[in-house]
Coordinates of C-alpha atoms and ligand atoms in Angstrom, one line a residue:
X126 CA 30.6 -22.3 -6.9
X127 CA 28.4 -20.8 -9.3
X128 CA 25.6 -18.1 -8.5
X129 CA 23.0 -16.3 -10.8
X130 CA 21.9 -12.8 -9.3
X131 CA 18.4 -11.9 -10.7
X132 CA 17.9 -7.8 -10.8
X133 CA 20.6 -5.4 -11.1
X134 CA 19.5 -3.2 -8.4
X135 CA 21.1 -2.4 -5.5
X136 CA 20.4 -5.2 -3.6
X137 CA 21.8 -7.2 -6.9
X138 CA 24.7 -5.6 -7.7
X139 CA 25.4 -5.7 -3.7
X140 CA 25.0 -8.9 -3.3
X141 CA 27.0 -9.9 -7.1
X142 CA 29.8 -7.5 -5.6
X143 CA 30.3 -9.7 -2.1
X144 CA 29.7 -12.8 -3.7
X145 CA 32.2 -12.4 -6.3
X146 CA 34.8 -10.6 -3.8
X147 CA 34.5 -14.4 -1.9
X148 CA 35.6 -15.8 -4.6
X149 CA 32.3 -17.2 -6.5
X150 CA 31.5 -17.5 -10.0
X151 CA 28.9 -14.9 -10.2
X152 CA 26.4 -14.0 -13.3
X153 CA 24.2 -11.0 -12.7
X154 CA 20.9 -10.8 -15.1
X155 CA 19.1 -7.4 -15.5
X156 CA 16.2 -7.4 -17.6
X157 CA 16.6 -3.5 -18.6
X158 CA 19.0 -2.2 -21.1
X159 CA 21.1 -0.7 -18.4
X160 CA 21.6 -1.3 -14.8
X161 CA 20.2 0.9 -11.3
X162 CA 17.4 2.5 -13.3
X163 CA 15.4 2.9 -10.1
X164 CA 18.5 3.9 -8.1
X165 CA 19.1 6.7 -10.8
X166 CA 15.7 7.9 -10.2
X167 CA 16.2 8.0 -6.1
X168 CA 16.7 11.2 -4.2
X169 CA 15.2 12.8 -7.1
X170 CA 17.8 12.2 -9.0
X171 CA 20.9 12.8 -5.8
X172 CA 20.2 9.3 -4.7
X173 CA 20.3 9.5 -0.6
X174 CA 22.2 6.1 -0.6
X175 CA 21.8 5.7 3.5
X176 CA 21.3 7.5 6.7
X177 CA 24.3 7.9 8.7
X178 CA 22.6 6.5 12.3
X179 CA 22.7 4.2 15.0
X180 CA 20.8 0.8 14.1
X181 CA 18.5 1.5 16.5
X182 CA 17.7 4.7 15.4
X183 CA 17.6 3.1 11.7
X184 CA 15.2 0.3 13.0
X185 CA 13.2 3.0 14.4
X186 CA 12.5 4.2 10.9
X187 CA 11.6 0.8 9.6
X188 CA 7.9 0.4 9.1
X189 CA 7.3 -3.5 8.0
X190 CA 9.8 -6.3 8.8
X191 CA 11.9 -4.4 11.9
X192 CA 12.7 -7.8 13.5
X193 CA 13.6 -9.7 10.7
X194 CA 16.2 -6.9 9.4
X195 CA 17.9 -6.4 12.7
X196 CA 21.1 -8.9 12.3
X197 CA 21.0 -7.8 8.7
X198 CA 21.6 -3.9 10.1
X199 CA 24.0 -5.1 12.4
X200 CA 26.2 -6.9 10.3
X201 CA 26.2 -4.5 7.8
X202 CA 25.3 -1.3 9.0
X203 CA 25.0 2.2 7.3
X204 CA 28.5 3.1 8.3
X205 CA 29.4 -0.3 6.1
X206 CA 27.9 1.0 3.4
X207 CA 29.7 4.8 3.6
X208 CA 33.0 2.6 3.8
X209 CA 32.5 0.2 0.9
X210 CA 30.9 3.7 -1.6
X211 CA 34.1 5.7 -0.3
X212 CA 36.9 3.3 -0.7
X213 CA 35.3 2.7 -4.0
X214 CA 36.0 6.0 -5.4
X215 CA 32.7 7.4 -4.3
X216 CA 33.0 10.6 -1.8
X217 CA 29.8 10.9 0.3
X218 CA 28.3 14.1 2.4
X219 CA 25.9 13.9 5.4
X220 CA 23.0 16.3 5.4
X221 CA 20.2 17.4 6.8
X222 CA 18.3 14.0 9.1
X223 CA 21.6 12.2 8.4
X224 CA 21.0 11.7 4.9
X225 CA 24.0 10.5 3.1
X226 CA 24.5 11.7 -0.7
X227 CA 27.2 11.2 -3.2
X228 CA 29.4 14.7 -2.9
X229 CA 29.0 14.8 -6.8
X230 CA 24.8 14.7 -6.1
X231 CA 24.4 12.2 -8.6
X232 CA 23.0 9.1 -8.7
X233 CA 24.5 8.0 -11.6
X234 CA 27.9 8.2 -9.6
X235 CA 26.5 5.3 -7.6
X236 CA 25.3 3.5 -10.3
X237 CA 28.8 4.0 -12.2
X238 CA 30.4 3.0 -8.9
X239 CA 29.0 -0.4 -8.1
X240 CA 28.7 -1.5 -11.9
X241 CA 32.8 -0.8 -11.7
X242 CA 33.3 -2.5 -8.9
X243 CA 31.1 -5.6 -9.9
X244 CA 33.5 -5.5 -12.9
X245 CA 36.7 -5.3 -10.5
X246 CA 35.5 -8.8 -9.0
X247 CA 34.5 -10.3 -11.9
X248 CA 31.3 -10.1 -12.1
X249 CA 29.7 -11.2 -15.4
X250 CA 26.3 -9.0 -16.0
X251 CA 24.1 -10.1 -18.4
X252 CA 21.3 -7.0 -19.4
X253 CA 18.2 -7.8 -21.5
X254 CA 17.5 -11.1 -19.9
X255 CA 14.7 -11.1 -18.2
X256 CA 14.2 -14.6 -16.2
X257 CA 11.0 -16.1 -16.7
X258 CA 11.5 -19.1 -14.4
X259 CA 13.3 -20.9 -11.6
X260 CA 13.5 -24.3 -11.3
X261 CA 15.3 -26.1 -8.1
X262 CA 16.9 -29.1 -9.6
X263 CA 18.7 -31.9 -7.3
X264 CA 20.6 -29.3 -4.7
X265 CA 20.8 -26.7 -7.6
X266 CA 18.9 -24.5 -9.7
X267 CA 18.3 -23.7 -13.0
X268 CA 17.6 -20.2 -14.0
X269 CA 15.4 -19.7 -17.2
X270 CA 16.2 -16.8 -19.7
X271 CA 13.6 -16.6 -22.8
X272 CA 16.7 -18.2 -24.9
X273 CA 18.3 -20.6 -22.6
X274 CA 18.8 -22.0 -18.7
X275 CA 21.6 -21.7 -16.6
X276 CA 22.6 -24.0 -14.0
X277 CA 24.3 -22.9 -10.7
X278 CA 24.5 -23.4 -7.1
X279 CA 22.5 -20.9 -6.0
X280 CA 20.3 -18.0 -6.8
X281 CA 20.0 -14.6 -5.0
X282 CA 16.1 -13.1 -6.4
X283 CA 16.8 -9.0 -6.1
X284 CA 13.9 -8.3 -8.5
X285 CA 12.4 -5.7 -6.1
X286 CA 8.5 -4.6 -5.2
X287 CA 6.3 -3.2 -8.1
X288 CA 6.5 0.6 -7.4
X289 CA 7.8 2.7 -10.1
X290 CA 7.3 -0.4 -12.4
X291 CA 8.9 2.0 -15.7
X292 CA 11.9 1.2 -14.1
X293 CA 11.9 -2.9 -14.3
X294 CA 10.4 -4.0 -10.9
X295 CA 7.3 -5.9 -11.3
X296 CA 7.0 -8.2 -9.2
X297 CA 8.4 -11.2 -11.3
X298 CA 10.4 -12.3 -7.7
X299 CA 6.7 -12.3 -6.1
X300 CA 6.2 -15.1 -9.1
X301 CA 9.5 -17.2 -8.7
X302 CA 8.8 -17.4 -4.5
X303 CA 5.2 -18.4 -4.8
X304 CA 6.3 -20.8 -7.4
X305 CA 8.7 -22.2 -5.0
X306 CA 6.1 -22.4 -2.0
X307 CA 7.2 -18.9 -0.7
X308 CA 4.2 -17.0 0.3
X309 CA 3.5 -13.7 -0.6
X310 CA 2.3 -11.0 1.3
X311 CA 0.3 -8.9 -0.5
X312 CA 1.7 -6.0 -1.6
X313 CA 0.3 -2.5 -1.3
X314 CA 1.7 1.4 -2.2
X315 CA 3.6 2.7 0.3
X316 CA 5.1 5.9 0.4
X317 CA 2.7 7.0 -1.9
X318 CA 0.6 10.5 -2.4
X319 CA -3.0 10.0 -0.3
X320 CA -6.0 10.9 -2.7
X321 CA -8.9 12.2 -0.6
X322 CA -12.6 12.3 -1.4
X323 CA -12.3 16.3 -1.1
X324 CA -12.0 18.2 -3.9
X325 CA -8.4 20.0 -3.4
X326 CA -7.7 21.2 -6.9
X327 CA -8.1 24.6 -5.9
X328 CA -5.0 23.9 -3.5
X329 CA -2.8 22.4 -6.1
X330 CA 0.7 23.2 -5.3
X331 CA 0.5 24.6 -2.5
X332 CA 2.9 23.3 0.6
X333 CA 3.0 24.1 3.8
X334 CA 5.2 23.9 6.8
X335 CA 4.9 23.1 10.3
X336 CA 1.5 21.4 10.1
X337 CA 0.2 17.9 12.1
X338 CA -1.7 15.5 9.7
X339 CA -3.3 12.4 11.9
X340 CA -5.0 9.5 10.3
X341 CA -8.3 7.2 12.1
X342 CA -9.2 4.1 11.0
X343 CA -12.7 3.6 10.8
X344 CA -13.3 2.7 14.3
X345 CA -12.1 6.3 15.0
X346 CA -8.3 5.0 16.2
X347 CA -5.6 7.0 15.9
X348 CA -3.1 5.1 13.7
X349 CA -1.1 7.3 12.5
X350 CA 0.6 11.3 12.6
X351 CA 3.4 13.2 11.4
X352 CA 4.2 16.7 12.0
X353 CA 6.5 18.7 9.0
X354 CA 6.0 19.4 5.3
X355 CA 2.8 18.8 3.1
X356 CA 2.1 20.0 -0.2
X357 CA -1.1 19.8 -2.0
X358 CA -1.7 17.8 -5.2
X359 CA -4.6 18.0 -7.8
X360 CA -6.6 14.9 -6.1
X361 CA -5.4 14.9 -2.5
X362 CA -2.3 14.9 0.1
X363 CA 1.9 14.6 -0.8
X364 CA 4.8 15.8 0.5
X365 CA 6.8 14.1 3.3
X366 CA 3.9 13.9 6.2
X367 CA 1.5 12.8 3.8
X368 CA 3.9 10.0 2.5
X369 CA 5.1 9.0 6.1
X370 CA 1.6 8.8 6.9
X371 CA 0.8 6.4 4.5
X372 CA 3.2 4.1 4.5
X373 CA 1.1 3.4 8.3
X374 CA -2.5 3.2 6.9
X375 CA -1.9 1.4 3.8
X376 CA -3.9 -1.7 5.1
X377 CA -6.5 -0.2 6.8
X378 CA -10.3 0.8 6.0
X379 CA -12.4 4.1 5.9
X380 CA -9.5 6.1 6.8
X381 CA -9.8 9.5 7.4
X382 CA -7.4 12.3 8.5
X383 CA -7.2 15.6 10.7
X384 CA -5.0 18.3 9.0
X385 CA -3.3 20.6 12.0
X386 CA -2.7 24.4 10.6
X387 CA -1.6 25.0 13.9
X388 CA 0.0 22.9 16.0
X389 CA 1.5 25.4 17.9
X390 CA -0.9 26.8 19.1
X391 CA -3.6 24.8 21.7
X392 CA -7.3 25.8 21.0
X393 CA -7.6 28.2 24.1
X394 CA -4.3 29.9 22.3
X395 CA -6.1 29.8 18.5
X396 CA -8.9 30.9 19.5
X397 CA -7.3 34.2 21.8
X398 CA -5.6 35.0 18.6
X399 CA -8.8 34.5 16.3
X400 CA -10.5 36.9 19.0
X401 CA -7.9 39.6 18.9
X402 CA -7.3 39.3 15.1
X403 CA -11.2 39.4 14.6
X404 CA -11.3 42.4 17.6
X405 CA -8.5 44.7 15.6
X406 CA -10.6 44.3 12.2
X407 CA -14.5 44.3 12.8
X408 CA -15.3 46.4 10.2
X409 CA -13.7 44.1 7.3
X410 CA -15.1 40.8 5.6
X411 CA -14.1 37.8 7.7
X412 CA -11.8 36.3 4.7
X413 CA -9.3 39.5 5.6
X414 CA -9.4 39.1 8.6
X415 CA -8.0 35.3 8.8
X416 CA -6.0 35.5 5.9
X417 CA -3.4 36.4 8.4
X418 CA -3.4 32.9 10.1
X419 CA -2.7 31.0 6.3
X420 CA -2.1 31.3 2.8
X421 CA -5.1 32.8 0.0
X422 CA -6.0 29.6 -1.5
X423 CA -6.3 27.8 2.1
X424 CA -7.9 30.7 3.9
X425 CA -10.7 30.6 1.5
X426 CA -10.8 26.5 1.4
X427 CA -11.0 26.6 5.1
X428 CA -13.7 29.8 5.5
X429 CA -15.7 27.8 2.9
X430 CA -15.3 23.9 5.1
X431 CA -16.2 26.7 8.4
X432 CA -19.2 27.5 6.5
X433 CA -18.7 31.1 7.0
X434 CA -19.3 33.6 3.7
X435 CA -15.6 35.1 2.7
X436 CA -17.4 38.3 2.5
X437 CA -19.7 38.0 6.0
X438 CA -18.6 40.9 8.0
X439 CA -16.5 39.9 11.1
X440 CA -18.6 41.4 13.4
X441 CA -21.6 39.9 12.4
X442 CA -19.7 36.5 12.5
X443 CA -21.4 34.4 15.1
X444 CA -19.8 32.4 18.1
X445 CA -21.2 29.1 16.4
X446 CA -19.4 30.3 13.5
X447 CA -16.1 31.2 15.1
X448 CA -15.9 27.7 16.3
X449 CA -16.3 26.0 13.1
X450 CA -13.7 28.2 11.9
X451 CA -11.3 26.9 15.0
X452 CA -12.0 23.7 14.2
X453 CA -11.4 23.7 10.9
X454 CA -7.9 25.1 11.7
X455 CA -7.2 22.7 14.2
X456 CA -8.9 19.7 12.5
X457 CA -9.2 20.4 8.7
X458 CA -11.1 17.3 7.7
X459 CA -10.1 14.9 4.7
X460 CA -11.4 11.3 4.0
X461 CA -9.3 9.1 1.9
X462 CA -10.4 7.8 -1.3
X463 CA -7.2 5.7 -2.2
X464 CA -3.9 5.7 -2.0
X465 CA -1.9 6.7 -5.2
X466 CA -1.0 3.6 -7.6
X467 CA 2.2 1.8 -7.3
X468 CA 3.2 4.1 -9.9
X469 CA 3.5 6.8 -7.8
X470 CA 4.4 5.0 -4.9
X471 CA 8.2 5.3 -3.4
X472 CA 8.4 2.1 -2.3
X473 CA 6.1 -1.6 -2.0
X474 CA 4.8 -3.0 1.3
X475 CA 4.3 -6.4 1.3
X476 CA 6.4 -8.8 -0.5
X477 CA 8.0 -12.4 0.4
X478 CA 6.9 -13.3 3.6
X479 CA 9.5 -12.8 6.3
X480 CA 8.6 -16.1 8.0
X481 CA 9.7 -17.8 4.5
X482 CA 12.9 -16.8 5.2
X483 CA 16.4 -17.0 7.1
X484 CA 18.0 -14.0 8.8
X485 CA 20.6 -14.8 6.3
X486 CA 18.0 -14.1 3.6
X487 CA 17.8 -18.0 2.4
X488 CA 14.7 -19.3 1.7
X489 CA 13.3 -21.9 4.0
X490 CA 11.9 -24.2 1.7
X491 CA 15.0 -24.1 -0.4
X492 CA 18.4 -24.3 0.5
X493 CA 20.7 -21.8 -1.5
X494 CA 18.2 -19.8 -2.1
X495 CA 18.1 -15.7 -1.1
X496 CA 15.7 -13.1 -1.3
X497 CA 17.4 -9.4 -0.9
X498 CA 15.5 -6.1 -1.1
X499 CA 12.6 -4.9 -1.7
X500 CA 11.1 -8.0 -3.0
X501 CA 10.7 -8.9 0.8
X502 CA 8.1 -7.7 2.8
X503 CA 9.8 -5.4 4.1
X504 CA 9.6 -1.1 4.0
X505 CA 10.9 1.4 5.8
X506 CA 10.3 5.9 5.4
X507 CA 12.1 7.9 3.3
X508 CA 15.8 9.1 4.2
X509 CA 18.2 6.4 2.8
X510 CA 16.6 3.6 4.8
X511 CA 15.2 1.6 2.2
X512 CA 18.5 1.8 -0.1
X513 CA 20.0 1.0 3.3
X514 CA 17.9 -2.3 3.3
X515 CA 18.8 -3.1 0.0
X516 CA 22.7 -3.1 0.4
X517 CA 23.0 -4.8 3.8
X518 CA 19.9 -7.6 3.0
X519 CA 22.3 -8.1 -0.6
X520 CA 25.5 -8.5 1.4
X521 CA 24.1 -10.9 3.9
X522 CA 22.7 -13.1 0.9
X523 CA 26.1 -13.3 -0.3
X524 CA 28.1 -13.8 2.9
X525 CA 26.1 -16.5 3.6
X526 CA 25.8 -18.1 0.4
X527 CA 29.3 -18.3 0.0
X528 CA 30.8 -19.6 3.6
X529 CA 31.8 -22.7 2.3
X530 CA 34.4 -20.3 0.3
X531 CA 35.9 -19.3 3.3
X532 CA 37.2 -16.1 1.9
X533 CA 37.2 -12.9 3.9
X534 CA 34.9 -10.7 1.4
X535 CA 34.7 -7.8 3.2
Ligands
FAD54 C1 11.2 7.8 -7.0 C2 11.9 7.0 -6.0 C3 12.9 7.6 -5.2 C4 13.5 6.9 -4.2 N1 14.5 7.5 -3.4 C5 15.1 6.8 -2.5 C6 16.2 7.3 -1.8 O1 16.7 8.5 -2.1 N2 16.8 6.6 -0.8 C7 16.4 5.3 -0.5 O2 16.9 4.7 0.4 N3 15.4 4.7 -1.2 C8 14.8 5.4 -2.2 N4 13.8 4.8 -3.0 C9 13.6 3.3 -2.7 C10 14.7 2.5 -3.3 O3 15.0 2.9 -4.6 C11 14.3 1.0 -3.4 O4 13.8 0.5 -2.2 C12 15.5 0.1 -3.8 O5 16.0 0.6 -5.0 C13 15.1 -1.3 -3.9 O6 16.2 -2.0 -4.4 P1 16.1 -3.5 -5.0 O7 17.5 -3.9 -5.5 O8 15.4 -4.4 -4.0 O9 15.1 -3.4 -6.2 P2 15.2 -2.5 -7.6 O10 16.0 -1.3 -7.4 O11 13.8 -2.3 -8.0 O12 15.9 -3.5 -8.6 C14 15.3 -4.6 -9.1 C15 15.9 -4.9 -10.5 O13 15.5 -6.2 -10.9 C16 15.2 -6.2 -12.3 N5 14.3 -7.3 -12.6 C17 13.0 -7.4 -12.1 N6 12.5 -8.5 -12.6 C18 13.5 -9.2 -13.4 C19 13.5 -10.4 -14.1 N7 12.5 -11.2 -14.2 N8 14.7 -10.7 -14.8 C20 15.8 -9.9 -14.7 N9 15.8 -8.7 -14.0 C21 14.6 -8.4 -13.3 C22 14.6 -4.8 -12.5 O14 14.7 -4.4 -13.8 C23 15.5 -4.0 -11.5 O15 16.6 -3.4 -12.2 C24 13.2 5.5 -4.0 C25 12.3 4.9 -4.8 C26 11.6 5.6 -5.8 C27 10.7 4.9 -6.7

């Protein structure tokens, strides 16, 4: 049996790996010079290669295509993964949110580590062939390279979504499926950096901890929240809340959000505090007297969204005033302009529709074959999960692609 692999990412090389380990004759074709470019680029630059939970927890964490993935994650689950990395000469280490690294904290490791065991089974990868063009012929396929076709048995597309597209993934497997009947959700930043209408430049850089961001839709519905770690970009919102959040609003309209400077603290609770901080320094311009409650750059961004004058004199500030100022502590406003371009964005939503395709990852339209990563409509948040999706979508493509084998590939 003879199988062409198209993309060596990881849900390629995962999928080349088991298929060749089952005894298959297995080509892999990567477009790039190399192999894993977007896996050397993941975990800036550590590569979190899973997350070391239960599958519910891990389903829990995916955002589009939950259902679908859930005999995938059970069949080959992140503890699968650890296993097969270790035993191949990789050593792992859990941190923080059951993030799994390589021990070494480089990606390249991984890279290095299913390449070699691609070679161990055989695998013959083919790099700088980019495939323009599948064609089902009779109960097989041919597989178009600019220079020449290849015929096999079946074909696993692991082209991946068009984030990052530097690093070879753009969308060509969104081409092959439609080409083949497939349809194709479309597919939209997610995990991406939220530009807002508000001018932030003068917060560039700045992060902060411990802070709520919500999102409305235009009909003024929550849709989304996260509370943790945000950081401030020339043209808008980043940093792990900010990217949670929008891999949640990527679809919808008019969005604005509510930025929480204190979630601790209820409004009754602010507001004692603003009272007593504004009661121990009367005599001073307001801006030193809230500079305790936040950094410089925000306490004057925030006294100027309050309306109040940095240099008013706090006990001249008015009641009106003091609750703009709570408000805009509890409820700094932002409005979305866009999301950040797929450049920028961690990961694609959107994709192969789900419906198109088997829990074993086989097209319905065309028997033998797979789609296997991110070039499914499928996403999940940050911490290992997508990776995750990758390797155990890649594995069930090639389990089930090569029953009739009846090897044990595991
Ligand atoms: C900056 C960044 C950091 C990330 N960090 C993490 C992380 O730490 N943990 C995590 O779980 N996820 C992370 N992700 C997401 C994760 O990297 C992806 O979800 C995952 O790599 C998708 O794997 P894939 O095999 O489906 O696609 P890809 O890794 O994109 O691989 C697709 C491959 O197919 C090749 N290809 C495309 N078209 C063709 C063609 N026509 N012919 C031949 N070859 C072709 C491409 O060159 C590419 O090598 C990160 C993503 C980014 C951008």
């Amino acid at each position: 049996m003879k199988i062409v692999v198209i993309g060596g990412g990881a849900g390629g090389m995962m999928s080349a790996i088991y298929a060749a380990r089952a005894g298959a004759e297995v080509i892999l074709l990567e477009k790039n010079e190399k192999l894993g470019k977007k896996i050397y680029i993941t975990g800036k630059g550590r590569c979190n290669v899973t997350n070391d939970c239960d599958v519910e927890d891990f389903l829990s964490n995916v955002v589009h295509g939950a259902k679908f993935l859930r005999s995938a994650l059970y069949t080959y689950t992140p503890a699968h993964t650890m296993e097969m990395l270790e035993n191949a000469g990789l050593p792992l280490v859990t941190e923080r949110g059951n993030r799994v690294f390589p021990l070494s904290q480089k990606s390249n490791d991984v890279i290095k580590t299913l390449a070699n065991e691609m070679q161990k089974a055989g695998v013959d990868v083919r790099l700088k062939t980019e495939i323009k063009e599948i064609r089902v012929d009779g109960n097989s396929f041919r597989v178009y390279t600019p220079w020449e076709n290849i015929a096999c048995d079946k074909v696993i597309v692991a082209t991946g979504g068009v984030s990052y597209p530097s690093t070879g993934s753009t969308g060509d497997g969104y081409k092959f499926a439609k080409d083949l009947g497939h349809k194709v959700v479309g597919p939209v930043p997610a995990l991406a950096p939220l530009q807002t209408v508000e001018d932030v430049k003068c917060l560039e850089g700045l992060s902060l901890k411990n802070v709520r961001l919500t999102a409305y839709n235009g009909n003024g519905k929550e849709i989304a929240d996260d509370f943790g770690e945000m950081l401030f970009t020339g043209r808008g919102l980043s940093g792990p809340i900010a990217l949670t959040v929008s891999s949640f609003i990527n679809r919808a309209e008019k969005v604005r959000f509510e930025l929480d400077l204190k979630p601790a603290l209820d409004e009754n609770k602010l507001e004692a505090r603003i009272l007593r901080d504004f009661e121990e320094r009367k005599n001073l311009d307001v801006k030193n007297a809230t500079r305790a409650l936040m950094p410089e750059r925000l306490n004057a961004y925030v006294l100027k969204v309050a309306g109040i004058p940095e240099n008013k004199k706090v006990n001249s500030v008015t009641k009106e005033e003091r609750g703009r100022l709570l408000k805009a502590l509890k409820n700094l406003p932002f409005t979305l302009k866009r999301l950040a371009p797929f450049e920028e964005a961690i990961v694609t939503a959107g994709g192969v529709d789900t419906k198109d395709v088997t829990p074993h990852m086989e097209s319905k339209h065309h028997k033998g074959l797979y789609f296997v990563g991110e070039v499914l409509d499928v996403d999940a948040l940050t911490g290992g999960f997508n990776l995750q999706i990758a390797f155990a979508t890649g594995y069930m493509a090639a389990k089930h692609a090569t029953k009739e084998l009846g090897e044990d590939n595991d």
